[in-house]
Short mmCIF file of C-alpha atoms in Angstrom, two decimals:
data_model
loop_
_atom_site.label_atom_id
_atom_site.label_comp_id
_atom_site.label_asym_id
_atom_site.label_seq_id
_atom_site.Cartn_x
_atom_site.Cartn_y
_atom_site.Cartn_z
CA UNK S 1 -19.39 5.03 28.35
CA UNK S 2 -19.81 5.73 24.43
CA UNK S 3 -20.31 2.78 22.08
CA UNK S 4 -19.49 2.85 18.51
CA UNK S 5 -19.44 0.24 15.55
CA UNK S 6 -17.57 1.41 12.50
CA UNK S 7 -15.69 -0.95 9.43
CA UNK S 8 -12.05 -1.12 9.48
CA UNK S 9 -8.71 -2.13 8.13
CA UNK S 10 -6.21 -3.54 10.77
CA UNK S 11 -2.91 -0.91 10.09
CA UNK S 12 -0.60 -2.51 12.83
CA UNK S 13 -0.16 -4.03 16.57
CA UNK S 14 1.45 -3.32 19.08
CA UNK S 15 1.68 -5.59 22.45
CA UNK S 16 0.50 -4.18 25.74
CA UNK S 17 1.04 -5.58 29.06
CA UNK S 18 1.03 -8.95 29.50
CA UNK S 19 -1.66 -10.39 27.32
CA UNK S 20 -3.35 -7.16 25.93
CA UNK S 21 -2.68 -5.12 22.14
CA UNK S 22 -2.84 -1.88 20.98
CA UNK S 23 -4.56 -2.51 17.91
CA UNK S 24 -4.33 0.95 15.08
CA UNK S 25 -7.28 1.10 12.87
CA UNK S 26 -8.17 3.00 9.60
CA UNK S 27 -12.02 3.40 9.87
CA UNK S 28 -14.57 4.39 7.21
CA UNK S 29 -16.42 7.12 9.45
CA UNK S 30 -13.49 8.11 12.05
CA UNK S 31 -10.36 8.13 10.23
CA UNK S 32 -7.22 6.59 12.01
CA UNK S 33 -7.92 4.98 15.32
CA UNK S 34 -5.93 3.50 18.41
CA UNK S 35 -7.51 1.17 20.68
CA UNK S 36 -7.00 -1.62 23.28
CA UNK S 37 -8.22 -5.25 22.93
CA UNK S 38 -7.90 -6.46 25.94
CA UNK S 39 -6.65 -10.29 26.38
CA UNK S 40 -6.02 -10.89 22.95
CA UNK S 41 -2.59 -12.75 23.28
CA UNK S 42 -4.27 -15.23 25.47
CA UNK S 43 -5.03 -18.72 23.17
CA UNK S 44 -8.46 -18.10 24.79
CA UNK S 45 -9.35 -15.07 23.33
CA UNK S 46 -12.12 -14.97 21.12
CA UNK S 47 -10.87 -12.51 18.73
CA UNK S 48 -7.13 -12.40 18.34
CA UNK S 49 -6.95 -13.52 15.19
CA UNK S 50 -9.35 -11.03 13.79
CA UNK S 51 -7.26 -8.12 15.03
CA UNK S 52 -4.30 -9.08 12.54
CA UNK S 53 -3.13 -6.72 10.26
CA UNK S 54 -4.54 -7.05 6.40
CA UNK S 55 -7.72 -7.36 7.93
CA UNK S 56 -10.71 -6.04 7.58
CA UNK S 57 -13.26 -6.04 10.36
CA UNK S 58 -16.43 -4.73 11.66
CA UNK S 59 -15.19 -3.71 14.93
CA UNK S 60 -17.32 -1.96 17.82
CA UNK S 61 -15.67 0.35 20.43
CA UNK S 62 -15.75 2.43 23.76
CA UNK S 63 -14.28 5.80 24.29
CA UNK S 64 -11.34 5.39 26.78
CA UNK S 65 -9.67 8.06 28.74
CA UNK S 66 -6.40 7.68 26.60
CA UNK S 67 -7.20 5.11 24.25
CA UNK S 68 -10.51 3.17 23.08
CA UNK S 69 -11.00 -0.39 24.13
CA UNK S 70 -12.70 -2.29 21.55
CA UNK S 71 -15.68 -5.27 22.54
CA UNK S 72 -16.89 -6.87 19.52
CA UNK S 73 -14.52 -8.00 16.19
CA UNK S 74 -16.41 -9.66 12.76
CA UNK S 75 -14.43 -10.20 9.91
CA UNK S 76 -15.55 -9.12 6.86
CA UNK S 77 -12.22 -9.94 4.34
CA UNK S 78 -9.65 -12.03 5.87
CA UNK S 79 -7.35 -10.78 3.27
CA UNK S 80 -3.79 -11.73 5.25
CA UNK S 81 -5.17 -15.69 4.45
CA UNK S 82 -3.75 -14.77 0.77
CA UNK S 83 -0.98 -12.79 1.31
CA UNK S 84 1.23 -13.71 3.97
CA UNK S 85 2.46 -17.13 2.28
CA UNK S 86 3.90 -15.21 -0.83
CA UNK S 87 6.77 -12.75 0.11
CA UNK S 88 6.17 -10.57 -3.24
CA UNK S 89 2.57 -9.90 -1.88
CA UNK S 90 3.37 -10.05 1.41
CA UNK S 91 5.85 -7.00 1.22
CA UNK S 92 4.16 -4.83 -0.95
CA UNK S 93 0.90 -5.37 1.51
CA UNK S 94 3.28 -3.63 4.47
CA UNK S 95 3.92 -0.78 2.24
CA UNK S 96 0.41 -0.28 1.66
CA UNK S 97 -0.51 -0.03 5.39
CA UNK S 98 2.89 1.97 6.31
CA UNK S 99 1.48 4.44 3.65
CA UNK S 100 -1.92 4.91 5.16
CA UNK S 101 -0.62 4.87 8.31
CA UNK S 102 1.69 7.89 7.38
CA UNK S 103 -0.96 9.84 5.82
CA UNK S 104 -3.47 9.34 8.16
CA UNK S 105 -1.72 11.27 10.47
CA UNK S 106 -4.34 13.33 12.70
CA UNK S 107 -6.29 10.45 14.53
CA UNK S 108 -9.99 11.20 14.69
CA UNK S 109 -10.29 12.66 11.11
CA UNK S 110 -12.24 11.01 8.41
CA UNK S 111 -10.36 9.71 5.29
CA UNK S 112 -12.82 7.97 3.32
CA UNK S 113 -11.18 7.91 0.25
CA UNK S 114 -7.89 6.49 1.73
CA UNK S 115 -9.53 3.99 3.34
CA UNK S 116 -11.34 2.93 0.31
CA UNK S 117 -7.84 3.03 -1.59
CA UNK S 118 -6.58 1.11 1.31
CA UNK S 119 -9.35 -1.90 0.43
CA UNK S 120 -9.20 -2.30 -3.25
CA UNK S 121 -5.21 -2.20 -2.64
CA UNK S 122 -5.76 -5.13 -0.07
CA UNK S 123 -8.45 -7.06 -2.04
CA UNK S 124 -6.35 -6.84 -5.33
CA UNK S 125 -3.10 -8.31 -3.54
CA UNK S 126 -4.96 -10.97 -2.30
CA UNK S 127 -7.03 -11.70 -5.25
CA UNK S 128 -3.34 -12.38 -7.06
CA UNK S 129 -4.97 -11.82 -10.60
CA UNK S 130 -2.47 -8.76 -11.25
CA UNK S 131 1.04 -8.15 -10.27
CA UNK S 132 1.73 -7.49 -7.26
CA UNK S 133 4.14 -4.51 -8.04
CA UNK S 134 1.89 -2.85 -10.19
CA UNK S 135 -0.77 -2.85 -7.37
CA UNK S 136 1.29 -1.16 -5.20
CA UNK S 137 2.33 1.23 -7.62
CA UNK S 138 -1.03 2.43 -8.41
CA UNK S 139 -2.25 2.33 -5.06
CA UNK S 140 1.07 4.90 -4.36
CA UNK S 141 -0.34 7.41 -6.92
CA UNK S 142 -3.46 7.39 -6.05
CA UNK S 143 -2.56 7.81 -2.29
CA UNK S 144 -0.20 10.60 -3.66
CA UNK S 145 -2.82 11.77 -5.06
CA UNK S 146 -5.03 11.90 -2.29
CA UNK S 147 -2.39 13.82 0.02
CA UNK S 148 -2.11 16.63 -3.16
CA UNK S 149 1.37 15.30 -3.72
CA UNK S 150 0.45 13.28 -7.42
CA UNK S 151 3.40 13.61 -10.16
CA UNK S 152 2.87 16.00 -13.15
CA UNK S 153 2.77 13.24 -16.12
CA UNK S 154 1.32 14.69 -18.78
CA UNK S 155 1.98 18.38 -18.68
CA UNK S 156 5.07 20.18 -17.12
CA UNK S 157 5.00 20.51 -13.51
CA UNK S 158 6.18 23.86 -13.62
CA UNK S 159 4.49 25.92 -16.17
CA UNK S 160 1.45 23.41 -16.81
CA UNK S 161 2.91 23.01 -20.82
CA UNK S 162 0.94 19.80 -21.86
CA UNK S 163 3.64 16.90 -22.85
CA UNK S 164 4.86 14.13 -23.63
CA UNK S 165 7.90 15.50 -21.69
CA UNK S 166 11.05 13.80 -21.82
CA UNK S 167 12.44 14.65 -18.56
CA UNK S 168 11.32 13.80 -14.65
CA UNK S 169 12.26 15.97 -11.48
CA UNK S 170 11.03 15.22 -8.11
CA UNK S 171 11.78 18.26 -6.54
CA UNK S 172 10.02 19.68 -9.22
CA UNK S 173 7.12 17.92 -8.88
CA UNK S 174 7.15 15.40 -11.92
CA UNK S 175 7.40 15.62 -15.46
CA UNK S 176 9.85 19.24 -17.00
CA UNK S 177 9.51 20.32 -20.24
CA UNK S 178 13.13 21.22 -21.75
CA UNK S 179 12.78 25.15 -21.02
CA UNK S 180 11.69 24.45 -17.18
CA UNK S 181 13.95 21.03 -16.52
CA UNK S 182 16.25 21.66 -13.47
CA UNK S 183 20.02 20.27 -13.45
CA UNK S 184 19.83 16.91 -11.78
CA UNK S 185 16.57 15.84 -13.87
CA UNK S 186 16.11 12.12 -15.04
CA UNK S 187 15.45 10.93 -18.69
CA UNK S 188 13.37 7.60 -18.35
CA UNK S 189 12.21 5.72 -21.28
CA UNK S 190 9.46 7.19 -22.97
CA UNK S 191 6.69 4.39 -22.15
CA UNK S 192 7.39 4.86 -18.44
CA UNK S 193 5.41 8.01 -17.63
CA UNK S 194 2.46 7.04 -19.81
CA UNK S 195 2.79 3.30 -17.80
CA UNK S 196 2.73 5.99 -14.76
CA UNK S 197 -0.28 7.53 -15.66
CA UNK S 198 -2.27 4.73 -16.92
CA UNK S 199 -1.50 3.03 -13.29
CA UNK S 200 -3.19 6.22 -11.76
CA UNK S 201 -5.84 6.17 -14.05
CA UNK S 202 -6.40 2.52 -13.54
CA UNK S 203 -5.78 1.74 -17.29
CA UNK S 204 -4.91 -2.08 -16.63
CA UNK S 205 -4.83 -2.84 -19.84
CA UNK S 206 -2.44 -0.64 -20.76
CA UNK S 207 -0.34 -0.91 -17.97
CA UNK S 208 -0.31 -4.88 -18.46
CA UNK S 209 1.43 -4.65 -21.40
CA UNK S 210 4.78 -2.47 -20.33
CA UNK S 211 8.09 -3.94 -20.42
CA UNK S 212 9.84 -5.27 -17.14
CA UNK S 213 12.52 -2.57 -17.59
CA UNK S 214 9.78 0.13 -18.12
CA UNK S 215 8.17 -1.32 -14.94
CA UNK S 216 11.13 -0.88 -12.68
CA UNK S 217 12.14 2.37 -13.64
CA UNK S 218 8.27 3.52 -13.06
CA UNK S 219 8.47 2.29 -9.50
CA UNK S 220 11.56 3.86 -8.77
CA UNK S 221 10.01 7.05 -9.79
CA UNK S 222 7.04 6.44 -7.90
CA UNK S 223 9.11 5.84 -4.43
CA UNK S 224 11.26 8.35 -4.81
CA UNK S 225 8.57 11.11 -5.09
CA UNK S 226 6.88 9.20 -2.27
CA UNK S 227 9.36 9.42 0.32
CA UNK S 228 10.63 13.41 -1.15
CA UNK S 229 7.15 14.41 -0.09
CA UNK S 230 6.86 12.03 2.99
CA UNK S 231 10.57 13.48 3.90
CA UNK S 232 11.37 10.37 5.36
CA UNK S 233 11.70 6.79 4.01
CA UNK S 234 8.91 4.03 4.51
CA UNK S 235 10.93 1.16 6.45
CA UNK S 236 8.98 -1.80 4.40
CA UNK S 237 9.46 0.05 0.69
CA UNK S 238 13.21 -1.42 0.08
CA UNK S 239 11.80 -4.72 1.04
CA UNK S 240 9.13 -4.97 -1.74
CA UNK S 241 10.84 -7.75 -4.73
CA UNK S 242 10.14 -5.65 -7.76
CA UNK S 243 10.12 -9.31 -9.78
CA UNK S 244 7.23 -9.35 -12.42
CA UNK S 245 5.57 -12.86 -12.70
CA UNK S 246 6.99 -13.21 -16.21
CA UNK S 247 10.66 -13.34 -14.86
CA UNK S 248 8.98 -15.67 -11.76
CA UNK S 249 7.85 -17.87 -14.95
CA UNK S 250 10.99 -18.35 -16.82
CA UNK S 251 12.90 -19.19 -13.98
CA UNK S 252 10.85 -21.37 -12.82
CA UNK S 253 11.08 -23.30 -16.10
CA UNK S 254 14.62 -23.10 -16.54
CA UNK S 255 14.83 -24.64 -13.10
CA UNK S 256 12.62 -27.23 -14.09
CA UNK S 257 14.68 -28.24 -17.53
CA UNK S 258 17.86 -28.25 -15.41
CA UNK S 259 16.18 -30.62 -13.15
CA UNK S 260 15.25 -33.05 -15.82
CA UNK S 261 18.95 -32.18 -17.82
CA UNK S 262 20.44 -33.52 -14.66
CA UNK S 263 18.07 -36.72 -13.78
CA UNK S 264 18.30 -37.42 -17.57
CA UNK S 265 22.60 -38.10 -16.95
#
Protein backbone atom coordinates (compact mmCIF):
# COMPACT_ATOMS: atom_id res chain seq x y z
CA UNK A 1 0.00 0.00 0.00
CA UNK A 2 1.46 3.56 -1.10
CA UNK A 3 0.38 6.66 0.83
CA UNK A 4 0.44 10.06 -0.57
CA UNK A 5 -0.72 13.64 0.61
CA UNK A 6 -0.84 16.20 -2.15
CA UNK A 7 -3.21 19.78 -2.39
CA UNK A 8 -6.05 19.74 -4.65
CA UNK A 9 -8.97 21.27 -6.43
CA UNK A 10 -12.21 19.11 -6.48
CA UNK A 11 -12.90 18.96 -10.69
CA UNK A 12 -16.14 16.76 -10.46
CA UNK A 13 -18.11 13.61 -8.82
CA UNK A 14 -19.31 10.97 -9.83
CA UNK A 15 -21.53 8.39 -7.60
CA UNK A 16 -20.33 4.85 -7.10
CA UNK A 17 -22.22 2.06 -5.71
CA UNK A 18 -24.43 2.61 -3.18
CA UNK A 19 -22.94 5.15 -0.86
CA UNK A 20 -19.36 5.58 -2.37
CA UNK A 21 -17.90 8.62 -5.13
CA UNK A 22 -15.52 8.80 -7.61
CA UNK A 23 -14.08 11.95 -6.71
CA UNK A 24 -11.55 13.67 -9.98
CA UNK A 25 -8.83 15.79 -8.64
CA UNK A 26 -6.37 18.38 -10.15
CA UNK A 27 -3.28 18.07 -7.83
CA UNK A 28 -0.26 20.36 -7.46
CA UNK A 29 2.47 17.47 -7.68
CA UNK A 30 0.44 14.65 -9.75
CA UNK A 31 -1.59 16.34 -12.24
CA UNK A 32 -5.24 15.03 -12.81
CA UNK A 33 -6.33 12.33 -10.45
CA UNK A 34 -9.32 9.77 -10.00
CA UNK A 35 -10.01 8.29 -6.79
CA UNK A 36 -12.63 6.58 -4.54
CA UNK A 37 -13.96 7.98 -1.20
CA UNK A 38 -15.50 5.43 0.13
CA UNK A 39 -18.96 6.09 2.15
CA UNK A 40 -19.19 9.53 1.40
CA UNK A 41 -23.02 9.70 0.54
CA UNK A 42 -23.72 8.34 3.92
CA UNK A 43 -24.96 11.55 6.41
CA UNK A 44 -22.27 9.87 8.59
CA UNK A 45 -19.42 10.42 6.68
CA UNK A 46 -16.88 12.54 7.94
CA UNK A 47 -15.83 14.12 4.81
CA UNK A 48 -18.50 14.40 2.18
CA UNK A 49 -18.78 17.74 2.16
CA UNK A 50 -15.15 18.40 1.64
CA UNK A 51 -15.09 16.36 -1.55
CA UNK A 52 -17.48 18.97 -3.37
CA UNK A 53 -16.46 20.46 -6.35
CA UNK A 54 -14.92 24.27 -6.04
CA UNK A 55 -13.00 22.94 -3.39
CA UNK A 56 -9.85 22.95 -2.43
CA UNK A 57 -8.43 20.32 -0.13
CA UNK A 58 -5.45 18.74 1.32
CA UNK A 59 -6.32 15.30 0.49
CA UNK A 60 -4.12 12.06 1.29
CA UNK A 61 -4.35 8.88 -0.87
CA UNK A 62 -3.57 5.09 -1.56
CA UNK A 63 -2.63 3.60 -4.83
CA UNK A 64 -5.54 1.29 -5.91
CA UNK A 65 -5.45 -1.38 -8.50
CA UNK A 66 -7.77 0.73 -10.85
CA UNK A 67 -8.38 3.73 -9.01
CA UNK A 68 -6.91 5.45 -5.70
CA UNK A 69 -8.99 5.48 -2.59
CA UNK A 70 -8.46 8.52 -0.68
CA UNK A 71 -8.30 8.46 3.65
CA UNK A 72 -7.87 11.83 4.91
CA UNK A 73 -9.77 15.31 3.42
CA UNK A 74 -8.79 19.10 5.08
CA UNK A 75 -10.11 21.96 3.52
CA UNK A 76 -8.04 24.58 2.81
CA UNK A 77 -10.62 27.18 0.63
CA UNK A 78 -14.14 26.28 0.78
CA UNK A 79 -14.62 28.38 -2.22
CA UNK A 80 -18.25 26.70 -3.44
CA UNK A 81 -19.59 28.63 0.13
CA UNK A 82 -19.41 31.87 -2.29
CA UNK A 83 -20.33 30.74 -5.41
CA UNK A 84 -23.05 28.43 -5.62
CA UNK A 85 -25.85 31.01 -4.36
CA UNK A 86 -25.15 33.42 -7.38
CA UNK A 87 -25.91 31.77 -10.82
CA UNK A 88 -23.48 34.36 -12.74
CA UNK A 89 -20.59 32.92 -10.54
CA UNK A 90 -21.87 29.80 -10.23
CA UNK A 91 -21.77 29.08 -14.10
CA UNK A 92 -18.73 30.56 -15.02
CA UNK A 93 -17.07 28.40 -11.94
CA UNK A 94 -18.28 25.03 -14.09
CA UNK A 95 -16.55 26.34 -17.06
CA UNK A 96 -13.49 26.81 -15.23
CA UNK A 97 -13.30 23.18 -13.96
CA UNK A 98 -14.75 21.68 -17.44
CA UNK A 99 -11.66 23.54 -18.88
CA UNK A 100 -9.07 22.01 -16.63
CA UNK A 101 -10.63 18.98 -16.75
CA UNK A 102 -10.29 18.97 -20.65
CA UNK A 103 -6.78 19.95 -20.65
CA UNK A 104 -5.62 17.88 -18.11
CA UNK A 105 -6.13 15.10 -20.13
CA UNK A 106 -3.25 12.41 -19.38
CA UNK A 107 -3.94 11.50 -15.63
CA UNK A 108 -0.70 11.19 -13.69
CA UNK A 109 1.08 14.21 -15.34
CA UNK A 110 1.98 17.29 -13.47
CA UNK A 111 0.30 20.63 -14.48
CA UNK A 112 1.40 23.05 -12.05
CA UNK A 113 0.68 25.98 -13.77
CA UNK A 114 -2.97 24.92 -14.59
CA UNK A 115 -3.61 24.12 -11.36
CA UNK A 116 -2.38 27.35 -10.08
CA UNK A 117 -4.61 29.09 -12.90
CA UNK A 118 -7.29 26.84 -11.70
CA UNK A 119 -6.97 28.59 -7.90
CA UNK A 120 -6.67 32.22 -8.54
CA UNK A 121 -9.71 31.56 -11.11
CA UNK A 122 -11.63 29.94 -8.07
CA UNK A 123 -10.48 32.42 -5.35
CA UNK A 124 -11.33 35.48 -7.63
CA UNK A 125 -15.03 34.14 -8.32
CA UNK A 126 -15.54 33.73 -4.90
CA UNK A 127 -13.92 36.80 -3.68
CA UNK A 128 -16.80 38.68 -6.03
CA UNK A 129 -14.59 41.94 -6.15
CA UNK A 130 -14.41 41.65 -10.14
CA UNK A 131 -16.83 40.48 -12.67
CA UNK A 132 -17.47 37.40 -12.93
CA UNK A 133 -17.25 37.26 -16.83
CA UNK A 134 -14.12 38.87 -17.02
CA UNK A 135 -12.62 36.21 -14.63
CA UNK A 136 -13.49 33.62 -16.71
CA UNK A 137 -12.31 35.24 -19.66
CA UNK A 138 -8.89 35.70 -18.48
CA UNK A 139 -8.64 32.53 -16.85
CA UNK A 140 -9.62 31.08 -20.73
CA UNK A 141 -6.51 32.84 -22.17
CA UNK A 142 -4.34 32.06 -19.91
CA UNK A 143 -5.42 28.32 -19.96
CA UNK A 144 -5.17 28.80 -23.82
CA UNK A 145 -2.21 29.84 -23.25
CA UNK A 146 -0.96 27.18 -21.26
CA UNK A 147 -2.14 24.39 -23.86
CA UNK A 148 0.01 26.63 -26.78
CA UNK A 149 -3.35 27.49 -28.24
CA UNK A 150 -3.28 31.63 -27.02
CA UNK A 151 -4.80 34.12 -29.81
CA UNK A 152 -2.35 36.30 -31.85
CA UNK A 153 -3.50 39.94 -30.47
CA UNK A 154 -1.02 42.10 -31.15
CA UNK A 155 0.82 40.94 -34.21
CA UNK A 156 -0.64 38.88 -37.19
CA UNK A 157 -1.02 35.33 -36.57
CA UNK A 158 0.23 34.46 -39.78
CA UNK A 159 3.27 36.34 -40.71
CA UNK A 160 4.07 37.71 -37.05
CA UNK A 161 3.43 41.64 -38.63
CA UNK A 162 3.07 43.59 -35.25
CA UNK A 163 -0.63 45.32 -35.17
CA UNK A 164 -3.17 46.85 -34.16
CA UNK A 165 -4.93 44.55 -36.73
CA UNK A 166 -8.36 45.13 -37.61
CA UNK A 167 -9.44 41.73 -38.40
CA UNK A 168 -9.83 38.25 -36.18
CA UNK A 169 -9.73 34.58 -37.64
CA UNK A 170 -9.88 31.58 -35.55
CA UNK A 171 -8.79 29.19 -37.87
CA UNK A 172 -6.09 31.38 -38.32
CA UNK A 173 -5.09 31.60 -35.08
CA UNK A 174 -6.18 35.24 -33.97
CA UNK A 175 -5.59 38.56 -35.08
CA UNK A 176 -4.86 38.96 -39.64
CA UNK A 177 -3.33 41.77 -40.91
CA UNK A 178 -5.21 42.91 -44.29
CA UNK A 179 -2.58 41.09 -46.72
CA UNK A 180 -2.89 37.62 -44.64
CA UNK A 181 -6.89 37.93 -43.52
CA UNK A 182 -8.76 34.80 -44.81
CA UNK A 183 -12.47 35.12 -46.29
CA UNK A 184 -14.77 34.49 -43.38
CA UNK A 185 -12.62 36.84 -40.93
CA UNK A 186 -14.43 39.03 -38.22
CA UNK A 187 -14.04 42.88 -37.75
CA UNK A 188 -14.65 43.54 -33.92
CA UNK A 189 -14.45 46.90 -32.46
CA UNK A 190 -11.15 48.13 -32.08
CA UNK A 191 -11.00 48.19 -28.06
CA UNK A 192 -11.88 44.50 -28.03
CA UNK A 193 -8.54 42.84 -28.80
CA UNK A 194 -6.55 45.25 -26.65
CA UNK A 195 -9.53 44.40 -23.73
CA UNK A 196 -8.32 40.72 -24.94
CA UNK A 197 -4.92 41.17 -24.26
CA UNK A 198 -4.98 43.21 -21.22
CA UNK A 199 -7.28 40.21 -19.70
CA UNK A 200 -4.26 37.86 -20.53
CA UNK A 201 -1.89 40.11 -19.25
CA UNK A 202 -3.88 40.67 -16.15
CA UNK A 203 -4.17 44.48 -16.84
CA UNK A 204 -7.37 44.93 -14.53
CA UNK A 205 -7.34 48.21 -14.75
CA UNK A 206 -7.58 48.43 -18.11
CA UNK A 207 -9.82 45.80 -18.68
CA UNK A 208 -12.28 47.41 -15.97
CA UNK A 209 -12.91 50.14 -17.93
CA UNK A 210 -14.24 48.45 -21.47
CA UNK A 211 -17.64 48.90 -22.62
CA UNK A 212 -20.39 46.11 -22.09
CA UNK A 213 -20.61 45.74 -25.89
CA UNK A 214 -16.74 45.51 -26.14
CA UNK A 215 -17.02 42.90 -23.32
CA UNK A 216 -19.37 40.56 -25.08
CA UNK A 217 -17.89 40.54 -28.29
CA UNK A 218 -14.36 39.71 -26.44
CA UNK A 219 -15.92 36.65 -24.89
CA UNK A 220 -17.38 35.46 -27.89
CA UNK A 221 -14.00 35.55 -29.39
CA UNK A 222 -12.49 33.95 -26.57
CA UNK A 223 -15.05 30.77 -26.72
CA UNK A 224 -15.01 30.39 -30.02
CA UNK A 225 -11.18 29.90 -30.30
CA UNK A 226 -11.63 27.77 -27.18
CA UNK A 227 -13.82 25.18 -28.39
CA UNK A 228 -11.97 25.44 -32.42
CA UNK A 229 -8.91 24.19 -30.61
CA UNK A 230 -10.76 21.92 -28.02
CA UNK A 231 -12.79 20.57 -31.30
CA UNK A 232 -15.62 20.06 -29.27
CA UNK A 233 -17.91 22.37 -27.22
CA UNK A 234 -17.65 22.72 -23.29
CA UNK A 235 -21.33 21.66 -22.13
CA UNK A 236 -21.38 24.49 -19.18
CA UNK A 237 -19.91 27.51 -21.65
CA UNK A 238 -23.55 28.46 -23.21
CA UNK A 239 -24.77 28.51 -19.69
CA UNK A 240 -22.41 31.28 -18.38
CA UNK A 241 -24.93 34.91 -18.18
CA UNK A 242 -22.53 37.23 -19.90
CA UNK A 243 -24.49 40.21 -17.72
CA UNK A 244 -21.86 42.80 -16.38
CA UNK A 245 -22.80 44.09 -12.83
CA UNK A 246 -23.46 47.54 -14.30
CA UNK A 247 -26.55 46.22 -16.32
CA UNK A 248 -27.31 43.95 -12.85
CA UNK A 249 -27.29 47.65 -11.24
CA UNK A 250 -29.62 49.53 -13.39
CA UNK A 251 -32.10 47.02 -13.41
CA UNK A 252 -32.15 46.56 -10.23
CA UNK A 253 -32.96 50.25 -9.74
CA UNK A 254 -35.41 50.57 -12.31
CA UNK A 255 -37.17 47.71 -10.57
CA UNK A 256 -36.97 49.43 -7.48
CA UNK A 257 -38.54 52.99 -8.89
CA UNK A 258 -41.32 50.91 -10.50
CA UNK A 259 -41.97 49.45 -7.18
CA UNK A 260 -42.34 52.72 -5.42
CA UNK A 261 -44.20 54.34 -8.94
CA UNK A 262 -46.74 51.67 -8.25
CA UNK A 263 -47.16 51.77 -4.20
CA UNK A 264 -47.10 55.60 -4.69
CA UNK A 265 -50.87 55.14 -6.91
Amino acid sequence: MSLYRDTAVVLRVQKLGEADRIITLLTRRYGKVRAVAKGVRRTTSRFGARVEPFCHVDVQLYTGRTLDVITQVQTLDAFGLHIVDDYQRYTAACAVLETVDRLAAEEGEPVLRLYLLAIGALRALSGRERDSSQVLDAFLLRAMSFAGWAPALSECARCGESGPHAAFNVQAGGAVCVRCRPAGSVRPSAHTLPLMEALLHGDWAEAERAAPPVRREASGLIAAHLQWHMERQLRSLPLVERTVPELIRERAAEAALVGTAEDGR
